[in-house]
Amino acid sequence: MKLKKEISLTSFLQKVKDCRGEVTFQTEEGDNLNLKSVLTGYIFVALMMSPEVLEEGWITCEEKEDYDILNEYLVP
Amino acid sequence: MEISLQNRITFFSELLTCSHNILYWCYDPELELLNGDTPKAPVYDALLSINGCKDYLRSRLEENTNPLILSDTMGLMWAAVPELSGGQTTRIHVIGPVFISDISANTLEKHLSEKGYSIKIKKTFLELLHALPVLSVTSFFQYGQMLYYTIRGEKIAMSGFHFQLPSPEQKPGHDIPVKMRSSKESHGTWAAEQELYRMVAEGNTDYQEAWDKLAVTGSYPMFSLGDPMRQMKDMALTLTAVTCRTAMWGGLTPELAYTLSDYYIQGIESASAIPEIQEILRAMFQDYVSRVHDMKKNSHVSRQIQDSCNYIQIHSAEKLSIADIAAQVGYAEYYFSKKFKKEMGISVKDYIKKIKVERAKIILRSETISIQEISEALSFGTLSYFAETFHKFTGMTPGEYRSKFTE
């Protein structure tokens, strides 16, 4: 699922910590960012400087119920 | 002619960009950014948030208004100074983030390469990394002191800053050629070290100014084994070893000096953040200085009683019996107790309690383990007995002491 525009990425990353399974951000170029990783958090923040990457990428949750947790940040 | 606060801030924030391009930020009391009108402001604000530094700042501001040094697991550091009016925080002035060594940036670049990310991702992240200034911890502390002076109009020693210690959740993760130090920084470091170690050998408890001077003028080793944490730990181990030897020159017994060294080295190696290491170093130094001081004060005490005191200090975490201690120094219990009281002016039982309380004070200041665990570690039997004994010697409960010292 895609990320909504103009969300707080820091709030989103905070919410990811509440998810049971892995949460990854995948890009058009084939990157897989594990959003629970500390280093990836920094990379994700850096992507605020390239908003098109954030808009084109999508979020994948390992556990289905985690989509509900991240609901307010994702485009239905 | 008095310069307005806003003019001082404007001038200082421009000065920051002259050499290291350190960024300045202004927050309201709810930590919403007030000067976020640059395109990259949200990115830098996010860096302060994602590893818990902003939450930590928020929680500290609820308790007091001391300036802070914040740091995260990636080797980024900030300084924050609350602006006060009528005792209330009106704004919070922050400088940073900075990398406190080029090792942090190099390590992150290396991780990035190993992960095999796309060029787009690498380019974006490296652009952010390379925009962040790199400077030594001591240099950044100096900027922190200047920020404080700009906002509050008075000087502050580095010991006046509160250093963020890691929460239990904040747990993380080579060959760099040795850089030749400049003559000026080498001489400054050596002079500051000489004064500090002289105070150890003398047992001079008025060492705080010399300590602050080393923190400001000293520079850390210019080698690295691949990450800033290792660099800081190696520096701390060196400082501990030298302090230990200097204390022995001052008259501390080798047995006691090495035992203390082992204890602090263990703490340093277990540390998970740079400010934690700094707190351990402060506690280590105070411990050695005060013991040399006490030893010199008690120079009239016989060798056997001094040895029994050393025994108690080394084994302060254990359950001690007077009979065992007497046997250690070759006396019968009754004779030993009398002699101890006569020479030390305190009963053996009370001395044991006093030493345990001193040890507890160090742990309360430098570690985040619970009071229950400290009580068990020092063999007090029960938590209430520990609290009662602690209060007898300090006038405070362990909790009150910890709160007071970490304010």
GROMACS .gro file of C-alpha atoms in nm:
model
  483
    1MET     CA    1   0.000   0.000   0.000
    2LYS     CA    2   0.117   0.353  -0.071
    3LEU     CA    3   0.196   0.616   0.188
    4LYS     CA    4  -0.036   0.912   0.217
    5LYS     CA    5   0.112   1.250   0.132
    6GLU     CA    6   0.201   1.504   0.399
    7ILE     CA    7   0.210   1.262   0.690
    8SER     CA    8   0.456   1.286   0.975
    9LEU     CA    9   0.723   1.030   0.887
   10THR     CA   10   0.854   1.029   1.242
   11SER     CA   11   0.506   0.947   1.377
   12PHE     CA   12   0.478   0.679   1.111
   13LEU     CA   13   0.811   0.521   1.210
   14GLN     CA   14   0.703   0.534   1.574
   15LYS     CA   15   0.385   0.349   1.482
   16VAL     CA   16   0.583   0.087   1.291
   17LYS     CA   17   0.742  -0.014   1.621
   18ASP     CA   18   0.396  -0.122   1.742
   19CYS     CA   19   0.359  -0.365   1.451
   20ARG     CA   20   0.394  -0.733   1.523
   21GLY     CA   21   0.575  -0.835   1.205
   22GLU     CA   22   0.828  -0.684   0.969
   23VAL     CA   23   0.730  -0.370   0.782
   24THR     CA   24   0.919  -0.290   0.465
   25PHE     CA   25   0.926   0.003   0.228
   26GLN     CA   26   0.990  -0.101  -0.129
   27THR     CA   27   1.098   0.135  -0.406
   28GLU     CA   28   1.060   0.126  -0.782
   29GLU     CA   29   1.435   0.054  -0.805
   30GLY     CA   30   1.395  -0.266  -0.603
   31ASP     CA   31   1.513  -0.143  -0.261
   32ASN     CA   32   1.369  -0.314   0.044
   33LEU     CA   33   1.396  -0.102   0.355
   34ASN     CA   34   1.317  -0.280   0.680
   35LEU     CA   35   1.152   0.003   0.869
   36LYS     CA   36   1.223  -0.152   1.209
   37SER     CA   37   1.596  -0.119   1.155
   38VAL     CA   38   1.767   0.183   1.314
   39LEU     CA   39   1.984   0.255   1.009
   40THR     CA   40   1.688   0.230   0.774
   41GLY     CA   41   1.502   0.483   0.985
   42TYR     CA   42   1.770   0.734   0.900
   43ILE     CA   43   1.758   0.645   0.532
   44PHE     CA   44   1.381   0.684   0.538
   45VAL     CA   45   1.413   1.028   0.695
   46ALA     CA   46   1.666   1.122   0.426
   47LEU     CA   47   1.404   1.031   0.163
   48MET     CA   48   1.208   1.335   0.279
   49MET     CA   49   1.453   1.517   0.051
   50SER     CA   50   1.333   1.299  -0.243
   51PRO     CA   51   0.955   1.296  -0.195
   52GLU     CA   52   0.901   1.130  -0.533
   53VAL     CA   53   1.071   0.815  -0.401
   54LEU     CA   54   0.831   0.811  -0.107
   55GLU     CA   55   0.532   0.868  -0.335
   56GLU     CA   56   0.627   0.594  -0.581
   57GLY     CA   57   0.720   0.335  -0.319
   58TRP     CA   58   0.491   0.111  -0.118
   59ILE     CA   59   0.459  -0.038   0.228
   60THR     CA   60   0.437  -0.414   0.284
   61CYS     CA   61   0.346  -0.568   0.619
   62GLU     CA   62   0.443  -0.922   0.703
   63GLU     CA   63   0.141  -0.954   0.934
   64LYS     CA   64  -0.198  -0.856   0.790
   65GLU     CA   65  -0.325  -0.699   1.112
   66ASP     CA   66  -0.036  -0.451   1.101
   67TYR     CA   67  -0.206  -0.272   0.812
   68ASP     CA   68  -0.478  -0.174   1.061
   69ILE     CA   69  -0.218  -0.031   1.295
   70LEU     CA   70  -0.072   0.180   1.014
   71ASN     CA   71  -0.410   0.258   0.864
   72GLU     CA   72  -0.403   0.636   0.913
   73TYR     CA   73  -0.075   0.665   0.719
   74LEU     CA   74  -0.163   0.446   0.422
   75VAL     CA   75  -0.372   0.510   0.112
   76PRO     CA   76  -0.661   0.260   0.120
   77MET     CA   77   2.543   4.888   2.520
   78GLU     CA   78   2.336   4.579   2.589
   79ILE     CA   79   2.263   4.355   2.294
   80SER     CA   80   1.912   4.211   2.277
   81LEU     CA   81   1.869   3.835   2.310
   82GLN     CA   82   1.739   3.804   1.955
   83ASN     CA   83   2.040   3.989   1.815
   84ARG     CA   84   2.273   3.766   2.015
   85ILE     CA   85   2.097   3.458   1.880
   86THR     CA   86   2.111   3.585   1.523
   87PHE     CA   87   2.480   3.667   1.554
   88PHE     CA   88   2.561   3.334   1.719
   89SER     CA   89   2.366   3.129   1.464
   90GLU     CA   90   2.561   3.302   1.186
   91LEU     CA   91   2.890   3.242   1.366
   92LEU     CA   92   2.805   2.871   1.380
   93THR     CA   93   2.809   2.858   1.002
   94CYS     CA   94   3.155   3.014   0.972
   95SER     CA   95   3.370   2.709   1.037
   96HIS     CA   96   3.165   2.392   1.081
   97ASN     CA   97   2.825   2.495   0.945
   98ILE     CA   98   2.644   2.385   1.259
   99LEU     CA   99   2.271   2.438   1.236
  100TYR     CA  100   2.064   2.632   1.487
  101TRP     CA  101   1.702   2.551   1.572
  102CYS     CA  102   1.442   2.717   1.791
  103TYR     CA  103   1.156   2.519   1.945
  104ASP     CA  104   0.850   2.620   2.143
  105PRO     CA  105   0.790   2.453   2.484
  106GLU     CA  106   0.592   2.176   2.305
  107LEU     CA  107   0.898   2.116   2.085
  108GLU     CA  108   0.736   2.239   1.768
  109LEU     CA  109   0.994   2.394   1.539
  110LEU     CA  110   0.968   2.774   1.523
  111ASN     CA  111   1.234   2.846   1.262
  112GLY     CA  112   1.153   2.563   1.022
  113ASP     CA  113   1.132   2.772   0.709
  114THR     CA  114   1.421   2.607   0.526
  115PRO     CA  115   1.342   2.316   0.289
  116LYS     CA  116   1.548   2.070   0.490
  117ALA     CA  117   1.409   2.172   0.831
  118PRO     CA  118   1.164   1.877   0.850
  119VAL     CA  119   1.450   1.636   0.780
  120TYR     CA  120   1.666   1.770   1.060
  121ASP     CA  121   1.369   1.787   1.295
  122ALA     CA  122   1.302   1.422   1.212
  123LEU     CA  123   1.662   1.326   1.294
  124LEU     CA  124   1.609   1.464   1.643
  125SER     CA  125   1.292   1.256   1.679
  126ILE     CA  126   1.354   0.916   1.530
  127ASN     CA  127   1.600   0.786   1.786
  128GLY     CA  128   1.424   0.918   2.095
  129CYS     CA  129   1.627   1.236   2.154
  130LYS     CA  130   1.326   1.466   2.124
  131ASP     CA  131   1.120   1.251   2.363
  132TYR     CA  132   1.409   1.255   2.607
  133LEU     CA  133   1.435   1.634   2.581
  134ARG     CA  134   1.063   1.663   2.640
  135SER     CA  135   1.073   1.446   2.953
  136ARG     CA  136   1.376   1.630   3.094
  137LEU     CA  137   1.214   1.971   3.045
  138GLU     CA  138   0.924   1.854   3.261
  139GLU     CA  139   1.167   1.804   3.551
  140ASN     CA  140   1.413   2.093   3.521
  141THR     CA  141   1.561   2.355   3.291
  142ASN     CA  142   1.928   2.255   3.279
  143PRO     CA  143   2.101   2.257   2.941
  144LEU     CA  144   2.145   1.917   2.779
  145ILE     CA  145   2.375   1.727   2.549
  146LEU     CA  146   2.170   1.480   2.344
  147SER     CA  147   2.316   1.193   2.149
  148ASP     CA  148   2.188   0.899   1.951
  149THR     CA  149   2.315   0.556   1.855
  150MET     CA  150   2.436   0.678   1.516
  151GLY     CA  151   2.694   0.913   1.666
  152LEU     CA  152   2.491   1.232   1.620
  153MET     CA  153   2.494   1.496   1.892
  154TRP     CA  154   2.292   1.807   1.979
  155ALA     CA  155   2.311   2.073   2.251
  156ALA     CA  156   1.987   2.217   2.390
  157VAL     CA  157   1.944   2.523   2.613
  158PRO     CA  158   1.602   2.624   2.744
  159GLU     CA  159   1.527   2.996   2.747
  160LEU     CA  160   1.358   3.100   3.069
  161SER     CA  161   1.118   3.372   3.172
  162GLY     CA  162   0.989   3.377   3.527
  163GLY     CA  163   1.132   3.030   3.580
  164GLN     CA  164   0.928   2.888   3.290
  165THR     CA  165   1.064   2.764   2.961
  166THR     CA  166   0.958   2.991   2.676
  167ARG     CA  167   1.174   2.849   2.399
  168ILE     CA  168   1.435   2.580   2.354
  169HIS     CA  169   1.744   2.662   2.152
  170VAL     CA  170   1.917   2.369   1.987
  171ILE     CA  171   2.235   2.335   1.783
  172GLY     CA  172   2.316   2.029   1.576
  173PRO     CA  173   2.310   1.762   1.466
  174VAL     CA  174   2.684   1.700   1.431
  175PHE     CA  175   2.884   1.383   1.393
  176ILE     CA  176   3.131   1.366   1.677
  177SER     CA  177   3.388   1.193   1.463
  178ASP     CA  178   3.430   1.118   1.094
  179ILE     CA  179   3.417   0.754   1.192
  180SER     CA  180   3.040   0.776   1.239
  181ALA     CA  181   2.987   0.907   0.886
  182ASN     CA  182   3.236   0.656   0.738
  183THR     CA  183   3.071   0.368   0.921
  184LEU     CA  184   2.729   0.465   0.788
  185GLU     CA  185   2.863   0.492   0.434
  186LYS     CA  186   3.015   0.149   0.465
  187HIS     CA  187   2.686  -0.001   0.589
  188LEU     CA  188   2.508   0.159   0.297
  189SER     CA  189   2.745  -0.002   0.047
  190GLU     CA  190   2.708  -0.342   0.208
  191LYS     CA  191   2.327  -0.335   0.187
  192GLY     CA  192   2.326  -0.299  -0.193
  193TYR     CA  193   2.075  -0.016  -0.212
  194SER     CA  194   1.992   0.159  -0.540
  195ILE     CA  195   2.189   0.461  -0.656
  196LYS     CA  196   1.893   0.685  -0.581
  197ILE     CA  197   1.875   0.575  -0.216
  198LYS     CA  198   2.251   0.595  -0.171
  199LYS     CA  199   2.272   0.937  -0.332
  200THR     CA  200   1.992   1.079  -0.115
  201PHE     CA  201   2.133   0.940   0.209
  202LEU     CA  202   2.491   1.038   0.132
  203GLU     CA  203   2.374   1.389   0.052
  204LEU     CA  204   2.230   1.411   0.402
  205LEU     CA  205   2.538   1.255   0.563
  206HIS     CA  206   2.782   1.488   0.389
  207ALA     CA  207   2.577   1.793   0.487
  208LEU     CA  208   2.626   1.716   0.857
  209PRO     CA  209   2.935   1.870   1.014
  210VAL     CA  210   3.198   1.651   1.179
  211LEU     CA  211   3.384   1.778   1.482
  212SER     CA  212   3.538   1.650   1.803
  213VAL     CA  213   3.334   1.607   2.119
  214THR     CA  214   3.540   1.872   2.296
  215SER     CA  215   3.484   2.125   2.017
  216PHE     CA  216   3.111   2.059   2.021
  217PHE     CA  217   3.099   2.098   2.398
  218GLN     CA  218   3.258   2.440   2.354
  219TYR     CA  219   2.983   2.538   2.112
  220GLY     CA  220   2.732   2.415   2.368
  221GLN     CA  221   2.887   2.642   2.629
  222MET     CA  222   2.874   2.934   2.385
  223LEU     CA  223   2.508   2.865   2.311
  224TYR     CA  224   2.436   2.872   2.685
  225TYR     CA  225   2.614   3.204   2.723
  226THR     CA  226   2.423   3.346   2.427
  227ILE     CA  227   2.086   3.250   2.574
  228ARG     CA  228   2.135   3.287   2.947
  229GLY     CA  229   2.405   3.555   2.955
  230GLU     CA  230   2.624   3.362   3.199
  231LYS     CA  231   2.908   3.113   3.172
  232ILE     CA  232   2.875   2.744   3.244
  233ALA     CA  233   3.119   2.458   3.293
  234MET     CA  234   3.060   2.137   3.102
  235SER     CA  235   2.965   1.973   3.430
  236GLY     CA  236   2.659   2.202   3.430
  237PHE     CA  237   2.521   2.019   3.126
  238HIS     CA  238   2.305   1.713   3.163
  239PHE     CA  239   2.415   1.429   2.938
  240GLN     CA  240   2.152   1.204   2.790
  241LEU     CA  241   2.201   0.847   2.911
  242PRO     CA  242   2.060   0.566   2.696
  243SER     CA  243   1.728   0.408   2.786
  244PRO     CA  244   1.720   0.024   2.797
  245GLU     CA  245   1.563   0.028   2.445
  246GLN     CA  246   1.840   0.235   2.293
  247LYS     CA  247   2.084  -0.039   2.217
  248PRO     CA  248   2.260  -0.032   1.884
  249GLY     CA  249   2.601  -0.114   1.667
  250HIS     CA  250   3.861   0.041   1.013
  251ASP     CA  251   4.160   0.119   0.962
  252ILE     CA  252   4.188   0.490   0.985
  253PRO     CA  253   4.536   0.629   0.969
  254VAL     CA  254   4.663   0.805   1.282
  255LYS     CA  255   4.632   1.178   1.233
  256MET     CA  256   4.912   1.398   1.363
  257ARG     CA  257   4.787   1.626   1.639
  258SER     CA  258   4.853   1.995   1.621
  259SER     CA  259   5.113   2.131   1.864
  260LYS     CA  260   4.857   2.360   2.029
  261GLU     CA  261   4.601   2.091   2.110
  262SER     CA  262   4.872   1.850   2.232
  263HIS     CA  263   5.018   2.103   2.474
  264GLY     CA  264   4.672   2.200   2.600
  265THR     CA  265   4.584   1.837   2.665
  266TRP     CA  266   4.910   1.757   2.843
  267ALA     CA  267   4.887   2.063   3.069
  268ALA     CA  268   4.528   1.979   3.166
  269GLU     CA  269   4.616   1.614   3.227
  270GLN     CA  270   4.917   1.701   3.442
  271GLU     CA  271   4.707   1.917   3.669
  272LEU     CA  272   4.434   1.658   3.696
  273TYR     CA  273   4.670   1.370   3.779
  274ARG     CA  274   4.853   1.581   4.033
  275MET     CA  275   4.521   1.617   4.212
  276VAL     CA  276   4.468   1.241   4.209
  277ALA     CA  277   4.810   1.178   4.363
  278GLU     CA  278   4.739   1.441   4.628
  279GLY     CA  279   4.384   1.325   4.694
  280ASN     CA  280   4.272   1.681   4.624
  281THR     CA  281   3.892   1.677   4.614
  282ASP     CA  282   3.873   2.024   4.455
  283TYR     CA  283   3.945   1.880   4.113
  284GLN     CA  284   3.622   1.982   3.936
  285GLU     CA  285   3.775   2.284   3.764
  286ALA     CA  286   4.071   2.080   3.639
  287TRP     CA  287   3.830   1.812   3.517
  288ASP     CA  288   3.623   2.066   3.324
  289LYS     CA  289   3.938   2.211   3.175
  290LEU     CA  290   4.038   1.870   3.038
  291ALA     CA  291   3.690   1.822   2.896
  292VAL     CA  292   3.720   2.154   2.713
  293THR     CA  293   4.088   2.177   2.616
  294GLY     CA  294   4.170   1.809   2.589
  295SER     CA  295   4.137   1.618   2.266
  296TYR     CA  296   4.073   1.250   2.237
  297PRO     CA  297   4.294   0.995   2.066
  298MET     CA  298   4.308   1.040   1.690
  299PHE     CA  299   4.290   0.669   1.609
  300SER     CA  300   3.991   0.451   1.565
  301LEU     CA  301   3.901   0.089   1.532
  302GLY     CA  302   3.601   0.160   1.311
  303ASP     CA  303   3.334   0.333   1.522
  304PRO     CA  304   3.304   0.630   1.758
  305MET     CA  305   3.186   0.419   2.051
  306ARG     CA  306   3.501   0.207   2.038
  307GLN     CA  307   3.708   0.524   2.014
  308MET     CA  308   3.545   0.669   2.324
  309LYS     CA  309   3.575   0.343   2.516
  310ASP     CA  310   3.945   0.315   2.435
  311MET     CA  311   3.999   0.671   2.557
  312ALA     CA  312   3.807   0.593   2.876
  313LEU     CA  313   4.008   0.276   2.938
  314THR     CA  314   4.332   0.471   2.896
  315LEU     CA  315   4.213   0.740   3.138
  316THR     CA  316   4.109   0.475   3.393
  317ALA     CA  317   4.442   0.294   3.371
  318VAL     CA  318   4.643   0.615   3.416
  319THR     CA  319   4.423   0.732   3.705
  320CYS     CA  320   4.464   0.392   3.872
  321ARG     CA  321   4.845   0.413   3.852
  322THR     CA  322   4.847   0.772   3.969
  323ALA     CA  323   4.634   0.680   4.271
  324MET     CA  324   4.890   0.413   4.358
  325TRP     CA  325   5.162   0.676   4.340
  326GLY     CA  326   4.944   0.871   4.582
  327GLY     CA  327   4.956   0.577   4.824
  328LEU     CA  328   4.646   0.370   4.741
  329THR     CA  329   4.720  -0.002   4.776
  330PRO     CA  330   4.760  -0.190   4.444
  331GLU     CA  331   4.495  -0.441   4.549
  332LEU     CA  332   4.232  -0.171   4.596
  333ALA     CA  333   4.341   0.038   4.297
  334TYR     CA  334   4.329  -0.257   4.055
  335THR     CA  335   3.996  -0.380   4.192
  336LEU     CA  336   3.843  -0.039   4.131
  337SER     CA  337   3.998  -0.033   3.786
  338ASP     CA  338   3.839  -0.371   3.703
  339TYR     CA  339   3.500  -0.246   3.819
  340TYR     CA  340   3.510   0.069   3.607
  341ILE     CA  341   3.657  -0.104   3.303
  342GLN     CA  342   3.366  -0.346   3.316
  343GLY     CA  343   3.124  -0.052   3.325
  344ILE     CA  344   3.296   0.120   3.034
  345GLU     CA  345   3.290  -0.192   2.815
  346SER     CA  346   2.921  -0.247   2.894
  347ALA     CA  347   2.823   0.112   2.811
  348SER     CA  348   2.598   0.161   2.509
  349ALA     CA  349   2.622   0.539   2.458
  350ILE     CA  350   2.896   0.799   2.480
  351PRO     CA  351   2.733   1.012   2.755
  352GLU     CA  352   2.707   0.696   2.967
  353ILE     CA  353   3.084   0.651   2.936
  354GLN     CA  354   3.137   1.011   3.043
  355GLU     CA  355   2.928   0.960   3.355
  356ILE     CA  356   3.126   0.647   3.441
  357LEU     CA  357   3.450   0.843   3.400
  358ARG     CA  358   3.330   1.113   3.637
  359ALA     CA  359   3.234   0.853   3.897
  360MET     CA  360   3.567   0.672   3.849
  361PHE     CA  361   3.768   0.985   3.898
  362GLN     CA  362   3.576   1.095   4.204
  363ASP     CA  363   3.615   0.749   4.353
  364TYR     CA  364   3.994   0.743   4.317
  365VAL     CA  365   4.044   1.100   4.437
  366SER     CA  366   3.825   1.057   4.744
  367ARG     CA  367   3.996   0.730   4.840
  368VAL     CA  368   4.344   0.881   4.815
  369HIS     CA  369   4.214   1.177   5.013
  370ASP     CA  370   4.074   0.953   5.288
  371MET     CA  371   4.387   0.745   5.298
  372LYS     CA  372   4.607   1.051   5.348
  373LYS     CA  373   4.370   1.184   5.611
  374ASN     CA  374   4.401   0.856   5.800
  375SER     CA  375   4.781   0.830   5.785
  376HIS     CA  376   4.789   0.787   6.166
  377VAL     CA  377   4.604   0.457   6.130
  378SER     CA  378   4.806   0.134   6.176
  379ARG     CA  379   4.889  -0.089   5.881
  380GLN     CA  380   4.658  -0.368   5.997
  381ILE     CA  381   4.356  -0.140   6.032
  382GLN     CA  382   4.430   0.018   5.693
  383ASP     CA  383   4.448  -0.329   5.543
  384SER     CA  384   4.114  -0.417   5.702
  385CYS     CA  385   3.964  -0.099   5.555
  386ASN     CA  386   4.098  -0.192   5.213
  387TYR     CA  387   3.954  -0.542   5.255
  388ILE     CA  388   3.612  -0.397   5.337
  389GLN     CA  389   3.628  -0.160   5.039
  390ILE     CA  390   3.726  -0.435   4.797
  391HIS     CA  391   3.460  -0.673   4.926
  392SER     CA  392   3.193  -0.408   4.986
  393ALA     CA  393   2.943  -0.592   4.769
  394GLU     CA  394   2.960  -0.904   4.986
  395LYS     CA  395   2.807  -0.999   5.320
  396LEU     CA  396   3.094  -0.924   5.560
  397SER     CA  397   3.149  -1.061   5.909
  398ILE     CA  398   3.372  -0.886   6.162
  399ALA     CA  399   3.526  -1.221   6.256
  400ASP     CA  400   3.633  -1.283   5.895
  401ILE     CA  401   3.781  -0.937   5.859
  402ALA     CA  402   3.970  -0.972   6.188
  403ALA     CA  403   4.108  -1.307   6.070
  404GLN     CA  404   4.226  -1.144   5.746
  405VAL     CA  405   4.455  -0.911   5.941
  406GLY     CA  406   4.554  -1.168   6.203
  407TYR     CA  407   4.354  -1.044   6.502
  408ALA     CA  408   4.093  -1.192   6.731
  409GLU     CA  409   3.752  -1.039   6.673
  410TYR     CA  410   3.723  -0.862   7.011
  411TYR     CA  411   4.071  -0.706   6.994
  412PHE     CA  412   4.026  -0.607   6.632
  413SER     CA  413   3.692  -0.434   6.701
  414LYS     CA  414   3.841  -0.232   6.986
  415LYS     CA  415   4.150  -0.133   6.789
  416PHE     CA  416   3.942  -0.038   6.484
  417LYS     CA  417   3.711   0.186   6.685
  418LYS     CA  418   4.004   0.351   6.863
  419GLU     CA  419   4.197   0.430   6.545
  420MET     CA  420   3.913   0.503   6.302
  421GLY     CA  421   3.666   0.664   6.545
  422ILE     CA  422   3.386   0.446   6.407
  423SER     CA  423   3.279   0.087   6.476
  424VAL     CA  424   3.359  -0.183   6.220
  425LYS     CA  425   2.988  -0.241   6.163
  426ASP     CA  426   2.923   0.126   6.091
  427TYR     CA  427   3.230   0.150   5.869
  428ILE     CA  428   3.106  -0.143   5.660
  429LYS     CA  429   2.768   0.027   5.621
  430LYS     CA  430   2.937   0.356   5.531
  431ILE     CA  431   3.147   0.195   5.257
  432LYS     CA  432   2.846   0.011   5.116
  433VAL     CA  433   2.654   0.339   5.108
  434GLU     CA  434   2.946   0.510   4.929
  435ARG     CA  435   2.945   0.233   4.670
  436ALA     CA  436   2.568   0.265   4.636
  437LYS     CA  437   2.605   0.639   4.572
  438ILE     CA  438   2.841   0.573   4.283
  439ILE     CA  439   2.606   0.319   4.129
  440LEU     CA  440   2.303   0.545   4.175
  441ARG     CA  441   2.483   0.826   3.991
  442SER     CA  442   2.637   0.631   3.708
  443GLU     CA  443   2.406   0.337   3.630
  444THR     CA  444   2.038   0.294   3.561
  445ILE     CA  445   1.979  -0.031   3.751
  446SER     CA  446   1.692  -0.035   4.003
  447ILE     CA  447   1.730   0.042   4.372
  448GLN     CA  448   1.613  -0.311   4.452
  449GLU     CA  449   1.896  -0.449   4.237
  450ILE     CA  450   2.150  -0.219   4.401
  451SER     CA  451   2.034  -0.336   4.745
  452GLU     CA  452   2.076  -0.700   4.640
  453ALA     CA  453   2.410  -0.636   4.468
  454LEU     CA  454   2.549  -0.483   4.789
  455SER     CA  455   2.412  -0.765   5.008
  456PHE     CA  456   2.190  -0.546   5.225
  457GLY     CA  457   1.944  -0.824   5.294
  458THR     CA  458   1.627  -0.623   5.241
  459LEU     CA  459   1.534  -0.313   5.047
  460SER     CA  460   1.402  -0.142   5.359
  461TYR     CA  461   1.729  -0.203   5.544
  462PHE     CA  462   1.922  -0.059   5.251
  463ALA     CA  463   1.699   0.249   5.242
  464GLU     CA  464   1.722   0.297   5.618
  465THR     CA  465   2.103   0.262   5.618
  466PHE     CA  466   2.138   0.492   5.317
  467HIS     CA  467   1.923   0.754   5.485
  468LYS     CA  468   2.125   0.731   5.806
  469PHE     CA  469   2.445   0.826   5.625
  470THR     CA  470   2.314   1.070   5.368
  471GLY     CA  471   1.989   1.215   5.503
  472MET     CA  472   1.817   1.105   5.182
  473THR     CA  473   1.651   0.796   5.044
  474PRO     CA  474   1.830   0.625   4.752
  475GLY     CA  475   1.560   0.752   4.519
  476GLU     CA  476   1.598   1.110   4.637
  477TYR     CA  477   1.975   1.087   4.597
  478ARG     CA  478   1.949   0.955   4.243
  479SER     CA  479   1.699   1.226   4.147
  480LYS     CA  480   1.915   1.498   4.302
  481PHE     CA  481   2.230   1.389   4.127
  482THR     CA  482   2.072   1.337   3.786
  483GLU     CA  483   1.893   1.677   3.789
   0.00000   0.00000   0.00000
